[in-house]
């Protein structure tokens, strides 16, 4: 399997070649040169597999430079009832991603039963296992530098904690996460986890990560990489649960199933697109946004217009508060038939004007024929949805999942089966649940009293040079020209 850049000016790479990198050197995103196809007989066989076995099958299609038996071992060690057993007491942890019917034709795929109670654990845990495996094999070290406003950072830390050869340096905006999110990250006592509380906003944190990674000499010397949502291994690992959700929702492979996905950076739903390219009978891919409706606007109008910080709202589904969708370029590359010149022109226009419009181009027809639908929700919609799902089916859903359920109900066609992806558990977003239901959601036992546990973090100014010094010291970099603190 060869991976190529969406912008066509970067060398081809293998799966392991792109495992630790973010953007391709030409600024594009890596994609498989062509999607692997799953034949009908294989699909029939996959229906009978456990989650871990299915994950190994799917990953083997993308990671053909990892020996099959090693992939199987990593998937077996990752997808266990123990790791994915933090969810609701009545969930079947052995299923890893169980499906629950909320109403006729409307299912909830439980993807948030992992250690940080968000769907990001589904892929991030496997990424942690892959990293440790490769680093162990090569006797190497790797330092993950990231910025988080909540979910990604904790998912990365819980996936990498205690793993040999790995350190995580996670920047978070001081005082701007929920008490629960803060406790989740800062209470980790593992020696390879470093939480940096930045005196600034999430954008400041991201700017620092960009500045530090932009110093290529430092980046190489400090062996720095990322695990953000454009990481291909994460996308590939997310493909697995579309297959799983499809099998759980159907009796045979003649049926089609639509998926509704609360979206931010377009990583989760893009995995559904990949599953369909591989031959999974996916009906519609229904994209749900909150008030930050960049993507909903695109699928309705053909115009992709990124937002500035001023125009990015802070909402009660904060993990979807994005101003641009970092994985979107992969979808557009597929839409333009992998014409790298067309991709470069569109992104050139985006950089210059903050938008591009596909309507006047033949590509808009292809978008319309690509099986996507979209909608958005508001804070009031989320409250109503949380209430009504609780009333009608006894299940408490989180505000992000509520964005999805709201849109799925609105767009569902007669006879259509829609599986809504549950992207977080309500325990993570207590305040909104209390606002909707008047009572706090049940908290998984492992998280009882987490706010009272001792916390550790290092407060730093919003200054890339300070962060570099901090990294250099912890990594033990001597002669890199970084002045001592
Ligand atoms: C990350 C996240 C999302 C958005 O997922 P994308 O892959 O960025 O589209 C939605 N909901 C929750 C709870 C998340 O953590």
Short mmCIF file of C-alpha atoms and ligand atoms in Angstrom, two decimals:
data_model
loop_
_atom_site.label_atom_id
_atom_site.label_comp_id
_atom_site.label_asym_id
_atom_site.label_seq_id
_atom_site.Cartn_x
_atom_site.Cartn_y
_atom_site.Cartn_z
CA UNK A 1 0.00 0.00 0.00
CA UNK A 2 1.46 3.31 -1.11
CA UNK A 3 0.44 6.62 0.41
CA UNK A 4 0.42 9.77 -1.69
CA UNK A 5 -0.05 13.42 -0.79
CA UNK A 6 -3.29 15.13 -1.73
CA UNK A 7 -1.15 17.88 -3.28
CA UNK A 8 0.98 15.51 -5.31
CA UNK A 9 4.39 16.98 -4.56
CA UNK A 10 5.63 14.74 -1.78
CA UNK A 11 7.37 11.38 -2.04
CA UNK A 12 5.25 8.25 -1.78
CA UNK A 13 5.38 6.66 1.64
CA UNK A 14 4.50 3.40 3.33
CA UNK A 15 2.08 3.12 6.25
CA UNK A 16 4.92 3.10 8.78
CA UNK A 17 6.49 5.99 6.88
CA UNK A 18 3.53 8.22 7.65
CA UNK A 19 2.66 6.78 11.07
CA UNK A 20 4.50 9.48 13.00
CA UNK A 21 4.16 12.41 10.64
CA UNK A 22 1.47 15.04 10.35
CA UNK A 23 1.17 16.92 7.08
CA UNK A 24 3.01 15.73 3.99
CA UNK A 25 6.12 17.83 3.19
CA UNK A 26 4.17 19.64 0.43
CA UNK A 27 1.52 20.75 2.92
CA UNK A 28 -0.99 18.14 1.77
CA UNK A 29 -2.45 15.12 3.54
CA UNK A 30 -1.42 11.54 2.87
CA UNK A 31 -3.97 9.15 1.38
CA UNK A 32 -3.73 5.56 0.18
CA UNK A 33 -2.98 5.67 -3.54
CA UNK A 34 -6.14 3.60 -3.94
CA UNK A 35 -8.60 2.25 -1.43
CA UNK A 36 -8.48 -1.45 -0.72
CA UNK A 37 -11.60 -3.32 -1.82
CA UNK A 38 -13.38 -5.85 0.36
CA UNK A 39 -15.02 -8.53 -1.77
CA UNK A 40 -18.51 -9.80 -0.98
CA UNK A 41 -17.25 -13.15 0.32
CA UNK A 42 -14.83 -11.40 2.64
CA UNK A 43 -17.52 -9.07 3.90
CA UNK A 44 -19.66 -12.09 4.72
CA UNK A 45 -16.80 -13.60 6.69
CA UNK A 46 -16.04 -10.33 8.50
CA UNK A 47 -19.57 -10.30 9.93
CA UNK A 48 -18.63 -13.21 12.18
CA UNK A 49 -15.43 -11.71 13.61
CA UNK A 50 -14.82 -10.24 17.05
CA UNK A 51 -13.96 -6.54 17.19
CA UNK A 52 -10.24 -7.26 17.63
CA UNK A 53 -10.22 -9.72 14.71
CA UNK A 54 -12.11 -7.28 12.51
CA UNK A 55 -9.68 -4.51 13.46
CA UNK A 56 -6.75 -6.70 12.42
CA UNK A 57 -8.42 -7.43 9.05
CA UNK A 58 -9.09 -3.77 8.34
CA UNK A 59 -5.70 -2.56 9.55
CA UNK A 60 -3.93 -5.25 7.51
CA UNK A 61 -5.39 -3.63 4.37
CA UNK A 62 -3.76 -0.31 5.27
CA UNK A 63 -0.66 -1.35 7.19
CA UNK A 64 0.77 -3.98 4.87
CA UNK A 65 4.28 -3.19 6.10
CA UNK A 66 3.48 -4.53 9.57
CA UNK A 67 3.61 -8.34 9.82
CA UNK A 68 0.10 -9.76 10.02
CA UNK A 69 0.68 -11.68 13.27
CA UNK A 70 2.02 -8.53 14.95
CA UNK A 71 -1.08 -6.57 13.90
CA UNK A 72 -3.28 -9.31 15.27
CA UNK A 73 -1.44 -9.30 18.57
CA UNK A 74 -1.64 -5.49 18.85
CA UNK A 75 -5.37 -5.49 18.08
CA UNK A 76 -6.04 -8.30 20.57
CA UNK A 77 -4.14 -6.41 23.26
CA UNK A 78 -5.95 -3.14 22.46
CA UNK A 79 -9.58 -4.08 21.96
CA UNK A 80 -10.36 -5.69 25.31
CA UNK A 81 -13.48 -5.58 27.46
CA UNK A 82 -11.33 -4.06 30.17
CA UNK A 83 -10.09 -1.06 28.14
CA UNK A 84 -13.53 -0.44 26.68
CA UNK A 85 -15.41 -1.16 29.88
CA UNK A 86 -15.77 2.33 31.36
CA UNK A 87 -19.19 2.98 29.88
CA UNK A 88 -22.74 2.46 31.06
CA UNK A 89 -23.21 -0.42 33.46
CA UNK A 90 -25.72 -2.04 31.09
CA UNK A 91 -23.40 -1.83 28.07
CA UNK A 92 -21.84 -5.01 26.75
CA UNK A 93 -18.15 -4.20 27.10
CA UNK A 94 -17.11 -7.43 25.39
CA UNK A 95 -18.63 -6.06 22.18
CA UNK A 96 -16.19 -3.09 22.36
CA UNK A 97 -18.60 -0.94 20.30
CA UNK A 98 -22.10 -2.19 21.09
CA UNK A 99 -25.14 -0.95 19.18
CA UNK A 100 -28.24 0.18 21.05
CA UNK A 101 -31.55 0.94 19.34
CA UNK A 102 -33.06 4.24 20.49
CA UNK A 103 -36.13 4.06 18.30
CA UNK A 104 -37.29 2.37 15.12
CA UNK A 105 -34.50 2.70 12.60
CA UNK A 106 -32.37 4.86 14.88
CA UNK A 107 -29.41 3.25 16.57
CA UNK A 108 -26.65 4.49 18.84
CA UNK A 109 -23.18 3.04 18.27
CA UNK A 110 -21.46 3.22 21.61
CA UNK A 111 -17.92 4.38 20.87
CA UNK A 112 -17.24 6.20 24.12
CA UNK A 113 -16.74 3.40 26.62
CA UNK A 114 -12.94 3.69 26.60
CA UNK A 115 -10.73 5.22 29.29
CA UNK A 116 -11.47 8.88 28.47
CA UNK A 117 -15.15 8.41 27.67
CA UNK A 118 -14.91 9.72 24.11
CA UNK A 119 -14.74 7.99 20.72
CA UNK A 120 -11.15 9.11 20.24
CA UNK A 121 -10.09 6.20 22.48
CA UNK A 122 -11.22 3.79 19.75
CA UNK A 123 -8.32 4.72 17.48
CA UNK A 124 -5.88 6.37 19.86
CA UNK A 125 -5.39 3.25 22.00
CA UNK A 126 -4.33 1.31 18.91
CA UNK A 127 -2.02 4.13 17.88
CA UNK A 128 -0.35 3.92 21.29
CA UNK A 129 0.18 0.19 20.84
CA UNK A 130 1.56 0.70 17.31
CA UNK A 131 4.00 3.37 18.47
CA UNK A 132 5.32 1.26 21.33
CA UNK A 133 5.72 -1.69 18.98
CA UNK A 134 7.66 0.26 16.34
CA UNK A 135 9.81 2.11 18.85
CA UNK A 136 10.61 -1.13 20.65
CA UNK A 137 11.54 -2.79 17.37
CA UNK A 138 13.80 0.07 16.33
CA UNK A 139 15.11 0.90 19.81
CA UNK A 140 13.94 4.48 19.23
CA UNK A 141 12.25 7.26 21.17
CA UNK A 142 9.45 9.56 20.15
CA UNK A 143 7.97 12.67 21.71
CA UNK A 144 4.41 13.66 21.05
CA UNK A 145 3.68 17.36 21.14
CA UNK A 146 0.07 18.43 21.01
CA UNK A 147 -2.45 21.07 21.89
CA UNK A 148 -5.84 20.23 23.30
CA UNK A 149 -9.03 21.90 24.35
CA UNK A 150 -10.07 18.69 26.07
CA UNK A 151 -10.77 15.37 24.38
CA UNK A 152 -7.80 14.80 22.10
CA UNK A 153 -5.24 15.50 24.78
CA UNK A 154 -6.70 13.14 27.31
CA UNK A 155 -7.25 10.40 24.72
CA UNK A 156 -3.58 10.73 23.68
CA UNK A 157 -2.31 10.68 27.26
CA UNK A 158 -4.37 7.64 28.26
CA UNK A 159 -3.25 5.84 25.13
CA UNK A 160 0.46 6.60 25.60
CA UNK A 161 0.83 6.55 29.39
CA UNK A 162 3.48 4.19 30.64
CA UNK A 163 4.50 3.13 27.14
CA UNK A 164 8.21 2.60 26.52
CA UNK A 165 10.02 5.04 24.27
CA UNK A 166 7.20 7.58 24.28
CA UNK A 167 6.65 10.90 25.99
CA UNK A 168 3.61 13.14 25.66
CA UNK A 169 3.83 16.91 25.99
CA UNK A 170 0.31 18.28 25.94
CA UNK A 171 -0.47 21.98 25.91
CA UNK A 172 -3.83 23.06 27.29
CA UNK A 173 -5.27 26.54 27.88
CA UNK A 174 -5.04 27.23 31.58
CA UNK A 175 -8.43 27.53 33.26
CA UNK A 176 -10.40 26.93 30.08
CA UNK A 177 -11.28 23.25 30.33
CA UNK A 178 -14.03 21.71 32.43
CA UNK A 179 -13.04 20.59 35.94
CA UNK A 180 -13.54 17.00 34.83
CA UNK A 181 -11.38 17.33 31.73
CA UNK A 182 -8.65 19.03 33.73
CA UNK A 183 -8.71 16.34 36.40
CA UNK A 184 -8.66 13.62 33.77
CA UNK A 185 -5.40 14.89 32.33
CA UNK A 186 -3.63 16.51 35.25
CA UNK A 187 -4.20 13.63 37.67
CA UNK A 188 -2.10 11.24 35.59
CA UNK A 189 1.06 10.43 37.50
CA UNK A 190 2.94 8.58 34.76
CA UNK A 191 6.52 9.72 34.29
CA UNK A 192 6.14 9.98 30.50
CA UNK A 193 3.18 12.38 30.59
CA UNK A 194 3.82 16.14 30.74
CA UNK A 195 0.92 18.55 31.00
CA UNK A 196 1.71 22.14 30.15
CA UNK A 197 -0.95 24.63 31.18
CA UNK A 198 -0.48 27.60 28.87
CA UNK A 199 -1.36 31.04 30.07
CA UNK A 200 -3.50 31.74 26.98
CA UNK A 201 -6.19 30.34 24.72
CA UNK A 202 -6.43 27.11 22.77
CA UNK A 203 -5.36 29.04 19.66
CA UNK A 204 -2.22 30.15 21.51
CA UNK A 205 -1.52 26.51 22.33
CA UNK A 206 -1.91 25.52 18.69
CA UNK A 207 0.31 28.38 17.54
CA UNK A 208 3.03 27.21 19.91
CA UNK A 209 2.82 23.66 18.58
CA UNK A 210 3.09 25.03 15.04
CA UNK A 211 6.05 27.25 15.94
CA UNK A 212 7.94 24.45 17.71
CA UNK A 213 7.25 21.90 14.94
CA UNK A 214 8.06 24.56 12.36
CA UNK A 215 11.65 24.69 13.66
CA UNK A 216 12.64 21.65 11.64
CA UNK A 217 16.09 21.36 13.23
CA UNK A 218 14.62 21.27 16.70
CA UNK A 219 11.82 18.97 15.62
CA UNK A 220 14.27 16.43 14.25
CA UNK A 221 16.70 16.66 17.18
CA UNK A 222 13.89 16.33 19.70
CA UNK A 223 12.15 13.57 17.66
CA UNK A 224 8.85 15.39 17.85
CA UNK A 225 5.67 14.25 16.18
CA UNK A 226 1.93 14.59 16.48
CA UNK A 227 -1.13 12.42 16.93
CA UNK A 228 -3.73 14.89 15.69
CA UNK A 229 -6.80 13.95 13.75
CA UNK A 230 -5.07 13.97 10.36
CA UNK A 231 -2.98 11.00 11.47
CA UNK A 232 -3.78 8.29 8.94
CA UNK A 233 -3.52 5.44 11.45
CA UNK A 234 -6.30 7.06 13.45
CA UNK A 235 -8.51 7.32 10.38
CA UNK A 236 -7.82 3.68 9.49
CA UNK A 237 -8.62 2.48 13.01
CA UNK A 238 -11.89 4.43 12.87
CA UNK A 239 -12.93 2.61 9.70
CA UNK A 240 -13.29 -0.55 11.79
CA UNK A 241 -16.35 0.56 13.73
CA UNK A 242 -18.28 1.48 10.61
CA UNK A 243 -18.02 -2.18 9.58
CA UNK A 244 -18.88 -3.25 13.08
CA UNK A 245 -21.85 -0.87 13.33
CA UNK A 246 -23.09 -2.03 9.95
CA UNK A 247 -22.98 -5.70 10.93
CA UNK A 248 -24.71 -4.99 14.24
CA UNK A 249 -27.51 -3.07 12.52
CA UNK A 250 -28.20 -5.62 9.78
CA UNK A 251 -28.85 -9.30 9.26
CA UNK A 252 -27.17 -9.63 5.90
CA UNK A 253 -24.96 -7.65 3.56
CA UNK A 254 -27.74 -6.78 1.13
CA UNK A 255 -29.04 -4.03 3.42
CA UNK A 256 -27.71 -0.49 3.54
CA UNK A 257 -27.16 1.54 6.68
CA UNK A 258 -26.69 5.28 6.99
CA UNK A 259 -24.43 6.81 9.62
CA UNK A 260 -24.89 10.10 11.38
CA UNK A 261 -21.70 11.66 12.73
CA UNK A 262 -21.22 14.69 14.99
CA UNK A 263 -18.35 16.35 13.17
CA UNK A 264 -15.56 18.81 13.78
CA UNK A 265 -12.34 18.12 11.92
CA UNK A 266 -14.02 15.67 9.54
CA UNK A 267 -11.88 12.75 10.76
CA UNK A 268 -14.61 10.53 12.11
CA UNK A 269 -17.00 10.85 9.18
CA UNK A 270 -14.14 10.61 6.70
CA UNK A 271 -13.49 7.11 8.05
CA UNK A 272 -17.10 6.31 7.07
CA UNK A 273 -16.36 7.56 3.57
CA UNK A 274 -13.33 5.27 3.43
CA UNK A 275 -15.44 2.32 4.62
CA UNK A 276 -17.84 2.98 1.76
CA UNK A 277 -14.98 3.22 -0.76
CA UNK A 278 -13.88 -0.20 0.50
CA UNK A 279 -17.27 -1.62 -0.43
CA UNK A 280 -19.29 -1.42 2.78
CA UNK A 281 -22.96 -0.86 1.85
CA UNK A 282 -23.22 2.55 3.51
CA UNK A 283 -26.38 4.48 2.67
CA UNK A 284 -25.94 8.14 3.51
CA UNK A 285 -23.22 9.76 5.53
CA UNK A 286 -25.07 12.36 7.56
CA UNK A 287 -22.87 15.07 8.94
CA UNK A 288 -23.96 17.04 12.00
CA UNK A 289 -22.40 20.26 13.22
CA UNK A 290 -23.23 22.61 16.05
CA UNK A 291 -23.38 26.40 15.61
CA UNK A 292 -19.94 26.18 14.01
CA UNK A 293 -21.45 25.07 10.74
CA UNK A 294 -18.54 25.32 8.27
CA UNK A 295 -19.16 21.81 6.99
CA UNK A 296 -22.94 21.91 7.00
CA UNK A 297 -22.70 25.08 4.94
CA UNK A 298 -20.40 23.36 2.46
CA UNK A 299 -22.66 20.36 1.90
CA UNK A 300 -25.67 22.63 1.49
CA UNK A 301 -24.14 25.33 -0.68
CA UNK A 302 -20.91 24.06 -2.24
CA UNK A 303 -18.99 26.88 -0.63
CA UNK A 304 -16.29 26.04 1.90
CA UNK A 305 -15.60 29.12 3.97
CA UNK A 306 -13.27 28.85 6.94
CA UNK A 307 -13.92 31.03 9.95
CA UNK A 308 -11.73 33.34 11.96
CA UNK A 309 -11.36 33.19 15.73
CA UNK A 310 -13.99 35.93 16.02
CA UNK A 311 -16.53 33.84 14.21
CA UNK A 312 -15.83 30.59 16.05
CA UNK A 313 -18.45 30.12 18.76
CA UNK A 314 -17.85 28.49 22.12
CA UNK A 315 -20.68 26.02 22.40
CA UNK A 316 -21.98 23.29 24.69
CA UNK A 317 -20.52 20.71 22.28
CA UNK A 318 -17.01 22.16 22.50
CA UNK A 319 -15.14 19.36 20.73
CA UNK A 320 -16.89 20.43 17.55
CA UNK A 321 -16.00 24.12 17.87
CA UNK A 322 -13.78 24.32 14.82
CA UNK A 323 -13.08 27.08 12.32
CA UNK A 324 -11.77 24.77 9.60
CA UNK A 325 -11.87 21.00 9.19
CA UNK A 326 -8.38 19.57 8.94
CA UNK A 327 -9.32 16.25 7.28
CA UNK A 328 -11.60 17.81 4.70
CA UNK A 329 -8.81 18.06 2.12
CA UNK A 330 -8.77 14.26 1.88
CA UNK A 331 -12.42 14.14 0.86
CA UNK A 332 -11.94 16.96 -1.64
CA UNK A 333 -8.96 15.10 -3.12
CA UNK A 334 -11.26 12.12 -3.72
CA UNK A 335 -13.99 14.35 -5.16
CA UNK A 336 -11.62 15.90 -7.71
CA UNK A 337 -10.46 12.42 -8.70
CA UNK A 338 -7.08 12.86 -7.01
CA UNK A 339 -6.20 15.68 -9.36
CA UNK A 340 -3.40 17.23 -7.27
CA UNK A 341 -3.36 20.40 -9.36
CA UNK A 342 -7.04 20.98 -8.64
CA UNK A 343 -6.45 20.41 -4.91
CA UNK A 344 -3.53 22.84 -4.89
CA UNK A 345 -5.59 25.47 -6.68
CA UNK A 346 -8.51 25.13 -4.28
CA UNK A 347 -6.26 25.41 -1.22
CA UNK A 348 -4.37 28.28 -2.78
CA UNK A 349 -7.69 30.05 -3.11
CA UNK A 350 -8.65 29.09 0.43
CA UNK A 351 -5.39 30.58 1.76
CA UNK A 352 -5.80 33.72 -0.31
CA UNK A 353 -9.54 34.36 0.12
CA UNK A 354 -10.61 32.22 3.07
CA UNK A 355 -13.02 30.26 0.88
CA UNK A 356 -13.61 28.29 -2.26
CA UNK A 357 -16.80 27.60 -4.11
CA UNK A 358 -17.35 24.34 -5.98
CA UNK A 359 -20.75 25.29 -7.39
CA UNK A 360 -19.46 26.66 -10.69
CA UNK A 361 -17.33 23.54 -11.16
CA UNK A 362 -18.26 20.02 -12.26
CA UNK A 363 -17.02 18.89 -8.84
CA UNK A 364 -20.19 20.16 -7.16
CA UNK A 365 -22.23 17.50 -8.95
CA UNK A 366 -19.85 14.87 -7.61
CA UNK A 367 -20.26 16.19 -4.06
CA UNK A 368 -24.02 16.00 -4.45
CA UNK A 369 -23.71 12.44 -5.74
CA UNK A 370 -21.29 11.40 -3.00
CA UNK A 371 -23.98 10.36 -0.53
CA UNK A 372 -23.46 13.06 2.07
CA UNK A 373 -26.25 14.94 3.81
CA UNK A 374 -25.90 17.47 6.60
CA UNK A 375 -27.58 19.51 9.26
CA UNK A 376 -26.72 21.50 12.35
CA UNK A 377 -28.03 22.12 15.81
CA UNK A 378 -28.12 24.83 18.44
CA UNK A 379 -27.75 24.75 22.19
CA UNK A 380 -31.54 24.71 22.56
CA UNK A 381 -31.77 21.78 20.11
CA UNK A 382 -29.25 19.83 22.16
CA UNK A 383 -31.19 20.34 25.38
CA UNK A 384 -34.46 19.26 23.75
CA UNK A 385 -32.79 16.22 22.18
CA UNK A 386 -31.09 15.11 25.41
CA UNK A 387 -34.45 15.38 27.17
CA UNK A 388 -36.48 13.55 24.58
CA UNK A 389 -34.00 10.70 24.12
CA UNK A 390 -33.93 10.24 27.88
CA UNK A 391 -37.72 10.28 28.04
CA UNK A 392 -38.32 7.97 25.09
CA UNK A 393 -35.53 5.44 25.52
CA UNK A 394 -34.10 5.97 29.00
CA UNK A 395 -30.62 6.73 27.62
CA UNK A 396 -28.73 9.87 28.54
CA UNK A 397 -26.62 11.13 25.64
CA UNK A 398 -23.93 13.79 25.67
CA UNK A 399 -24.29 17.16 23.89
CA UNK A 400 -22.12 16.12 20.88
CA UNK A 401 -24.08 12.95 20.35
CA UNK A 402 -27.23 15.05 20.72
CA UNK A 403 -26.10 17.20 17.78
CA UNK A 404 -26.05 13.98 15.74
CA UNK A 405 -29.34 12.56 16.98
CA UNK A 406 -31.09 15.87 16.32
CA UNK A 407 -29.92 15.91 12.71
CA UNK A 408 -30.57 12.18 12.18
CA UNK A 409 -34.18 12.55 13.34
CA UNK A 410 -34.65 15.57 11.12
CA UNK A 411 -33.24 13.96 7.96
CA UNK A 412 -34.31 10.34 8.36
CA UNK A 413 -36.21 9.00 5.36
CA UNK A 414 -38.94 6.36 5.68
CA UNK A 415 -37.41 2.92 6.12
CA UNK A 416 -33.88 4.26 6.49
CA UNK A 417 -31.69 2.71 9.18
CA UNK A 418 -29.45 5.33 10.72
CA UNK A 419 -26.68 4.53 13.15
CA UNK A 420 -25.69 7.59 15.21
CA UNK A 421 -22.13 7.56 16.46
CA UNK A 422 -21.86 8.29 20.17
CA UNK A 423 -18.79 10.51 20.39
CA UNK A 424 -18.67 11.07 24.17
CA UNK A 425 -20.41 10.01 27.34
CA UNK A 426 -22.59 12.52 29.22
CA UNK A 427 -20.40 12.27 32.35
CA UNK A 428 -17.86 14.46 30.55
CA UNK A 429 -20.30 17.32 30.16
CA UNK A 430 -22.17 17.45 33.43
CA UNK A 431 -23.21 21.10 33.32
CA UNK A 432 -25.16 20.75 30.08
CA UNK A 433 -26.81 17.53 31.24
CA UNK A 434 -27.89 19.23 34.47
CA UNK A 435 -29.28 22.07 32.39
CA UNK A 436 -31.22 19.62 30.23
CA UNK A 437 -32.39 17.09 32.79
CA UNK A 438 -32.04 18.76 36.17
CA UNK A 439 -29.79 15.98 37.41
CA UNK A 440 -26.15 15.08 36.87
CA UNK A 441 -25.41 12.07 34.65
CA UNK A 442 -24.14 8.88 36.26
CA UNK A 443 -20.42 8.78 36.38
CA UNK A 444 -18.50 5.60 35.58
CA UNK A 445 -17.15 4.19 38.86
CA UNK A 446 -13.51 4.65 37.82
CA UNK A 447 -14.06 8.41 37.70
CA UNK A 448 -15.76 8.90 41.05
CA UNK A 449 -14.22 11.86 42.85
CA UNK A 450 -11.62 12.45 40.13
CA UNK A 451 -11.62 16.20 40.77
CA UNK A 452 -10.24 15.54 44.26
CA UNK A 453 -7.22 13.57 43.11
CA UNK A 454 -3.85 15.32 43.25
CA UNK A 455 -3.07 17.15 40.00
CA UNK A 456 0.19 17.90 38.29
CA UNK A 457 0.87 20.41 35.57
CA UNK A 458 3.49 22.92 34.60
CA UNK A 459 2.27 26.46 33.95
CA UNK A 460 4.05 28.15 31.05
CA UNK A 461 3.62 31.51 29.35
CA UNK A 462 2.19 31.53 25.81
CA UNK A 463 5.69 31.56 24.37
CA UNK A 464 7.18 28.98 22.02
CA UNK A 465 10.76 29.58 23.22
CA UNK A 466 9.79 28.68 26.80
CA UNK A 467 8.05 25.53 25.63
CA UNK A 468 11.11 24.55 23.60
CA UNK A 469 13.35 24.98 26.62
CA UNK A 470 10.99 22.87 28.70
CA UNK A 471 11.02 20.10 26.08
CA UNK A 472 14.79 20.22 25.61
CA UNK A 473 15.32 19.79 29.32
CA UNK A 474 12.93 16.90 29.74
CA UNK A 475 14.11 15.10 26.62
CA UNK A 476 17.74 15.58 27.63
CA UNK A 477 18.75 17.54 24.57
CA UNK A 478 22.12 19.05 25.15
CA UNK A 479 23.76 20.59 22.09
CA UNK A 480 20.81 21.86 20.09
CA UNK A 481 21.54 25.52 20.44
CA UNK A 482 18.52 25.98 22.66
CA UNK A 483 19.56 28.39 25.39
CA UNK A 484 19.25 27.10 28.95
CA UNK A 485 16.34 28.50 30.95
C1 LIG B 1 -13.27 15.00 18.43
C2 LIG B 1 -14.72 14.98 18.72
C3 LIG B 1 -15.68 15.22 17.72
C4 LIG B 1 -15.32 15.59 16.30
O1 LIG B 1 -14.72 14.55 15.60
P1 LIG B 1 -13.96 14.85 14.20
O2 LIG B 1 -13.27 13.60 13.87
O3 LIG B 1 -13.02 15.98 14.49
O4 LIG B 1 -15.00 15.24 13.21
C5 LIG B 1 -17.02 15.13 18.07
N1 LIG B 1 -17.40 14.85 19.33
C6 LIG B 1 -16.50 14.61 20.30
C7 LIG B 1 -16.99 14.33 21.68
C8 LIG B 1 -15.13 14.67 20.05
O5 LIG B 1 -14.25 14.45 21.03
#
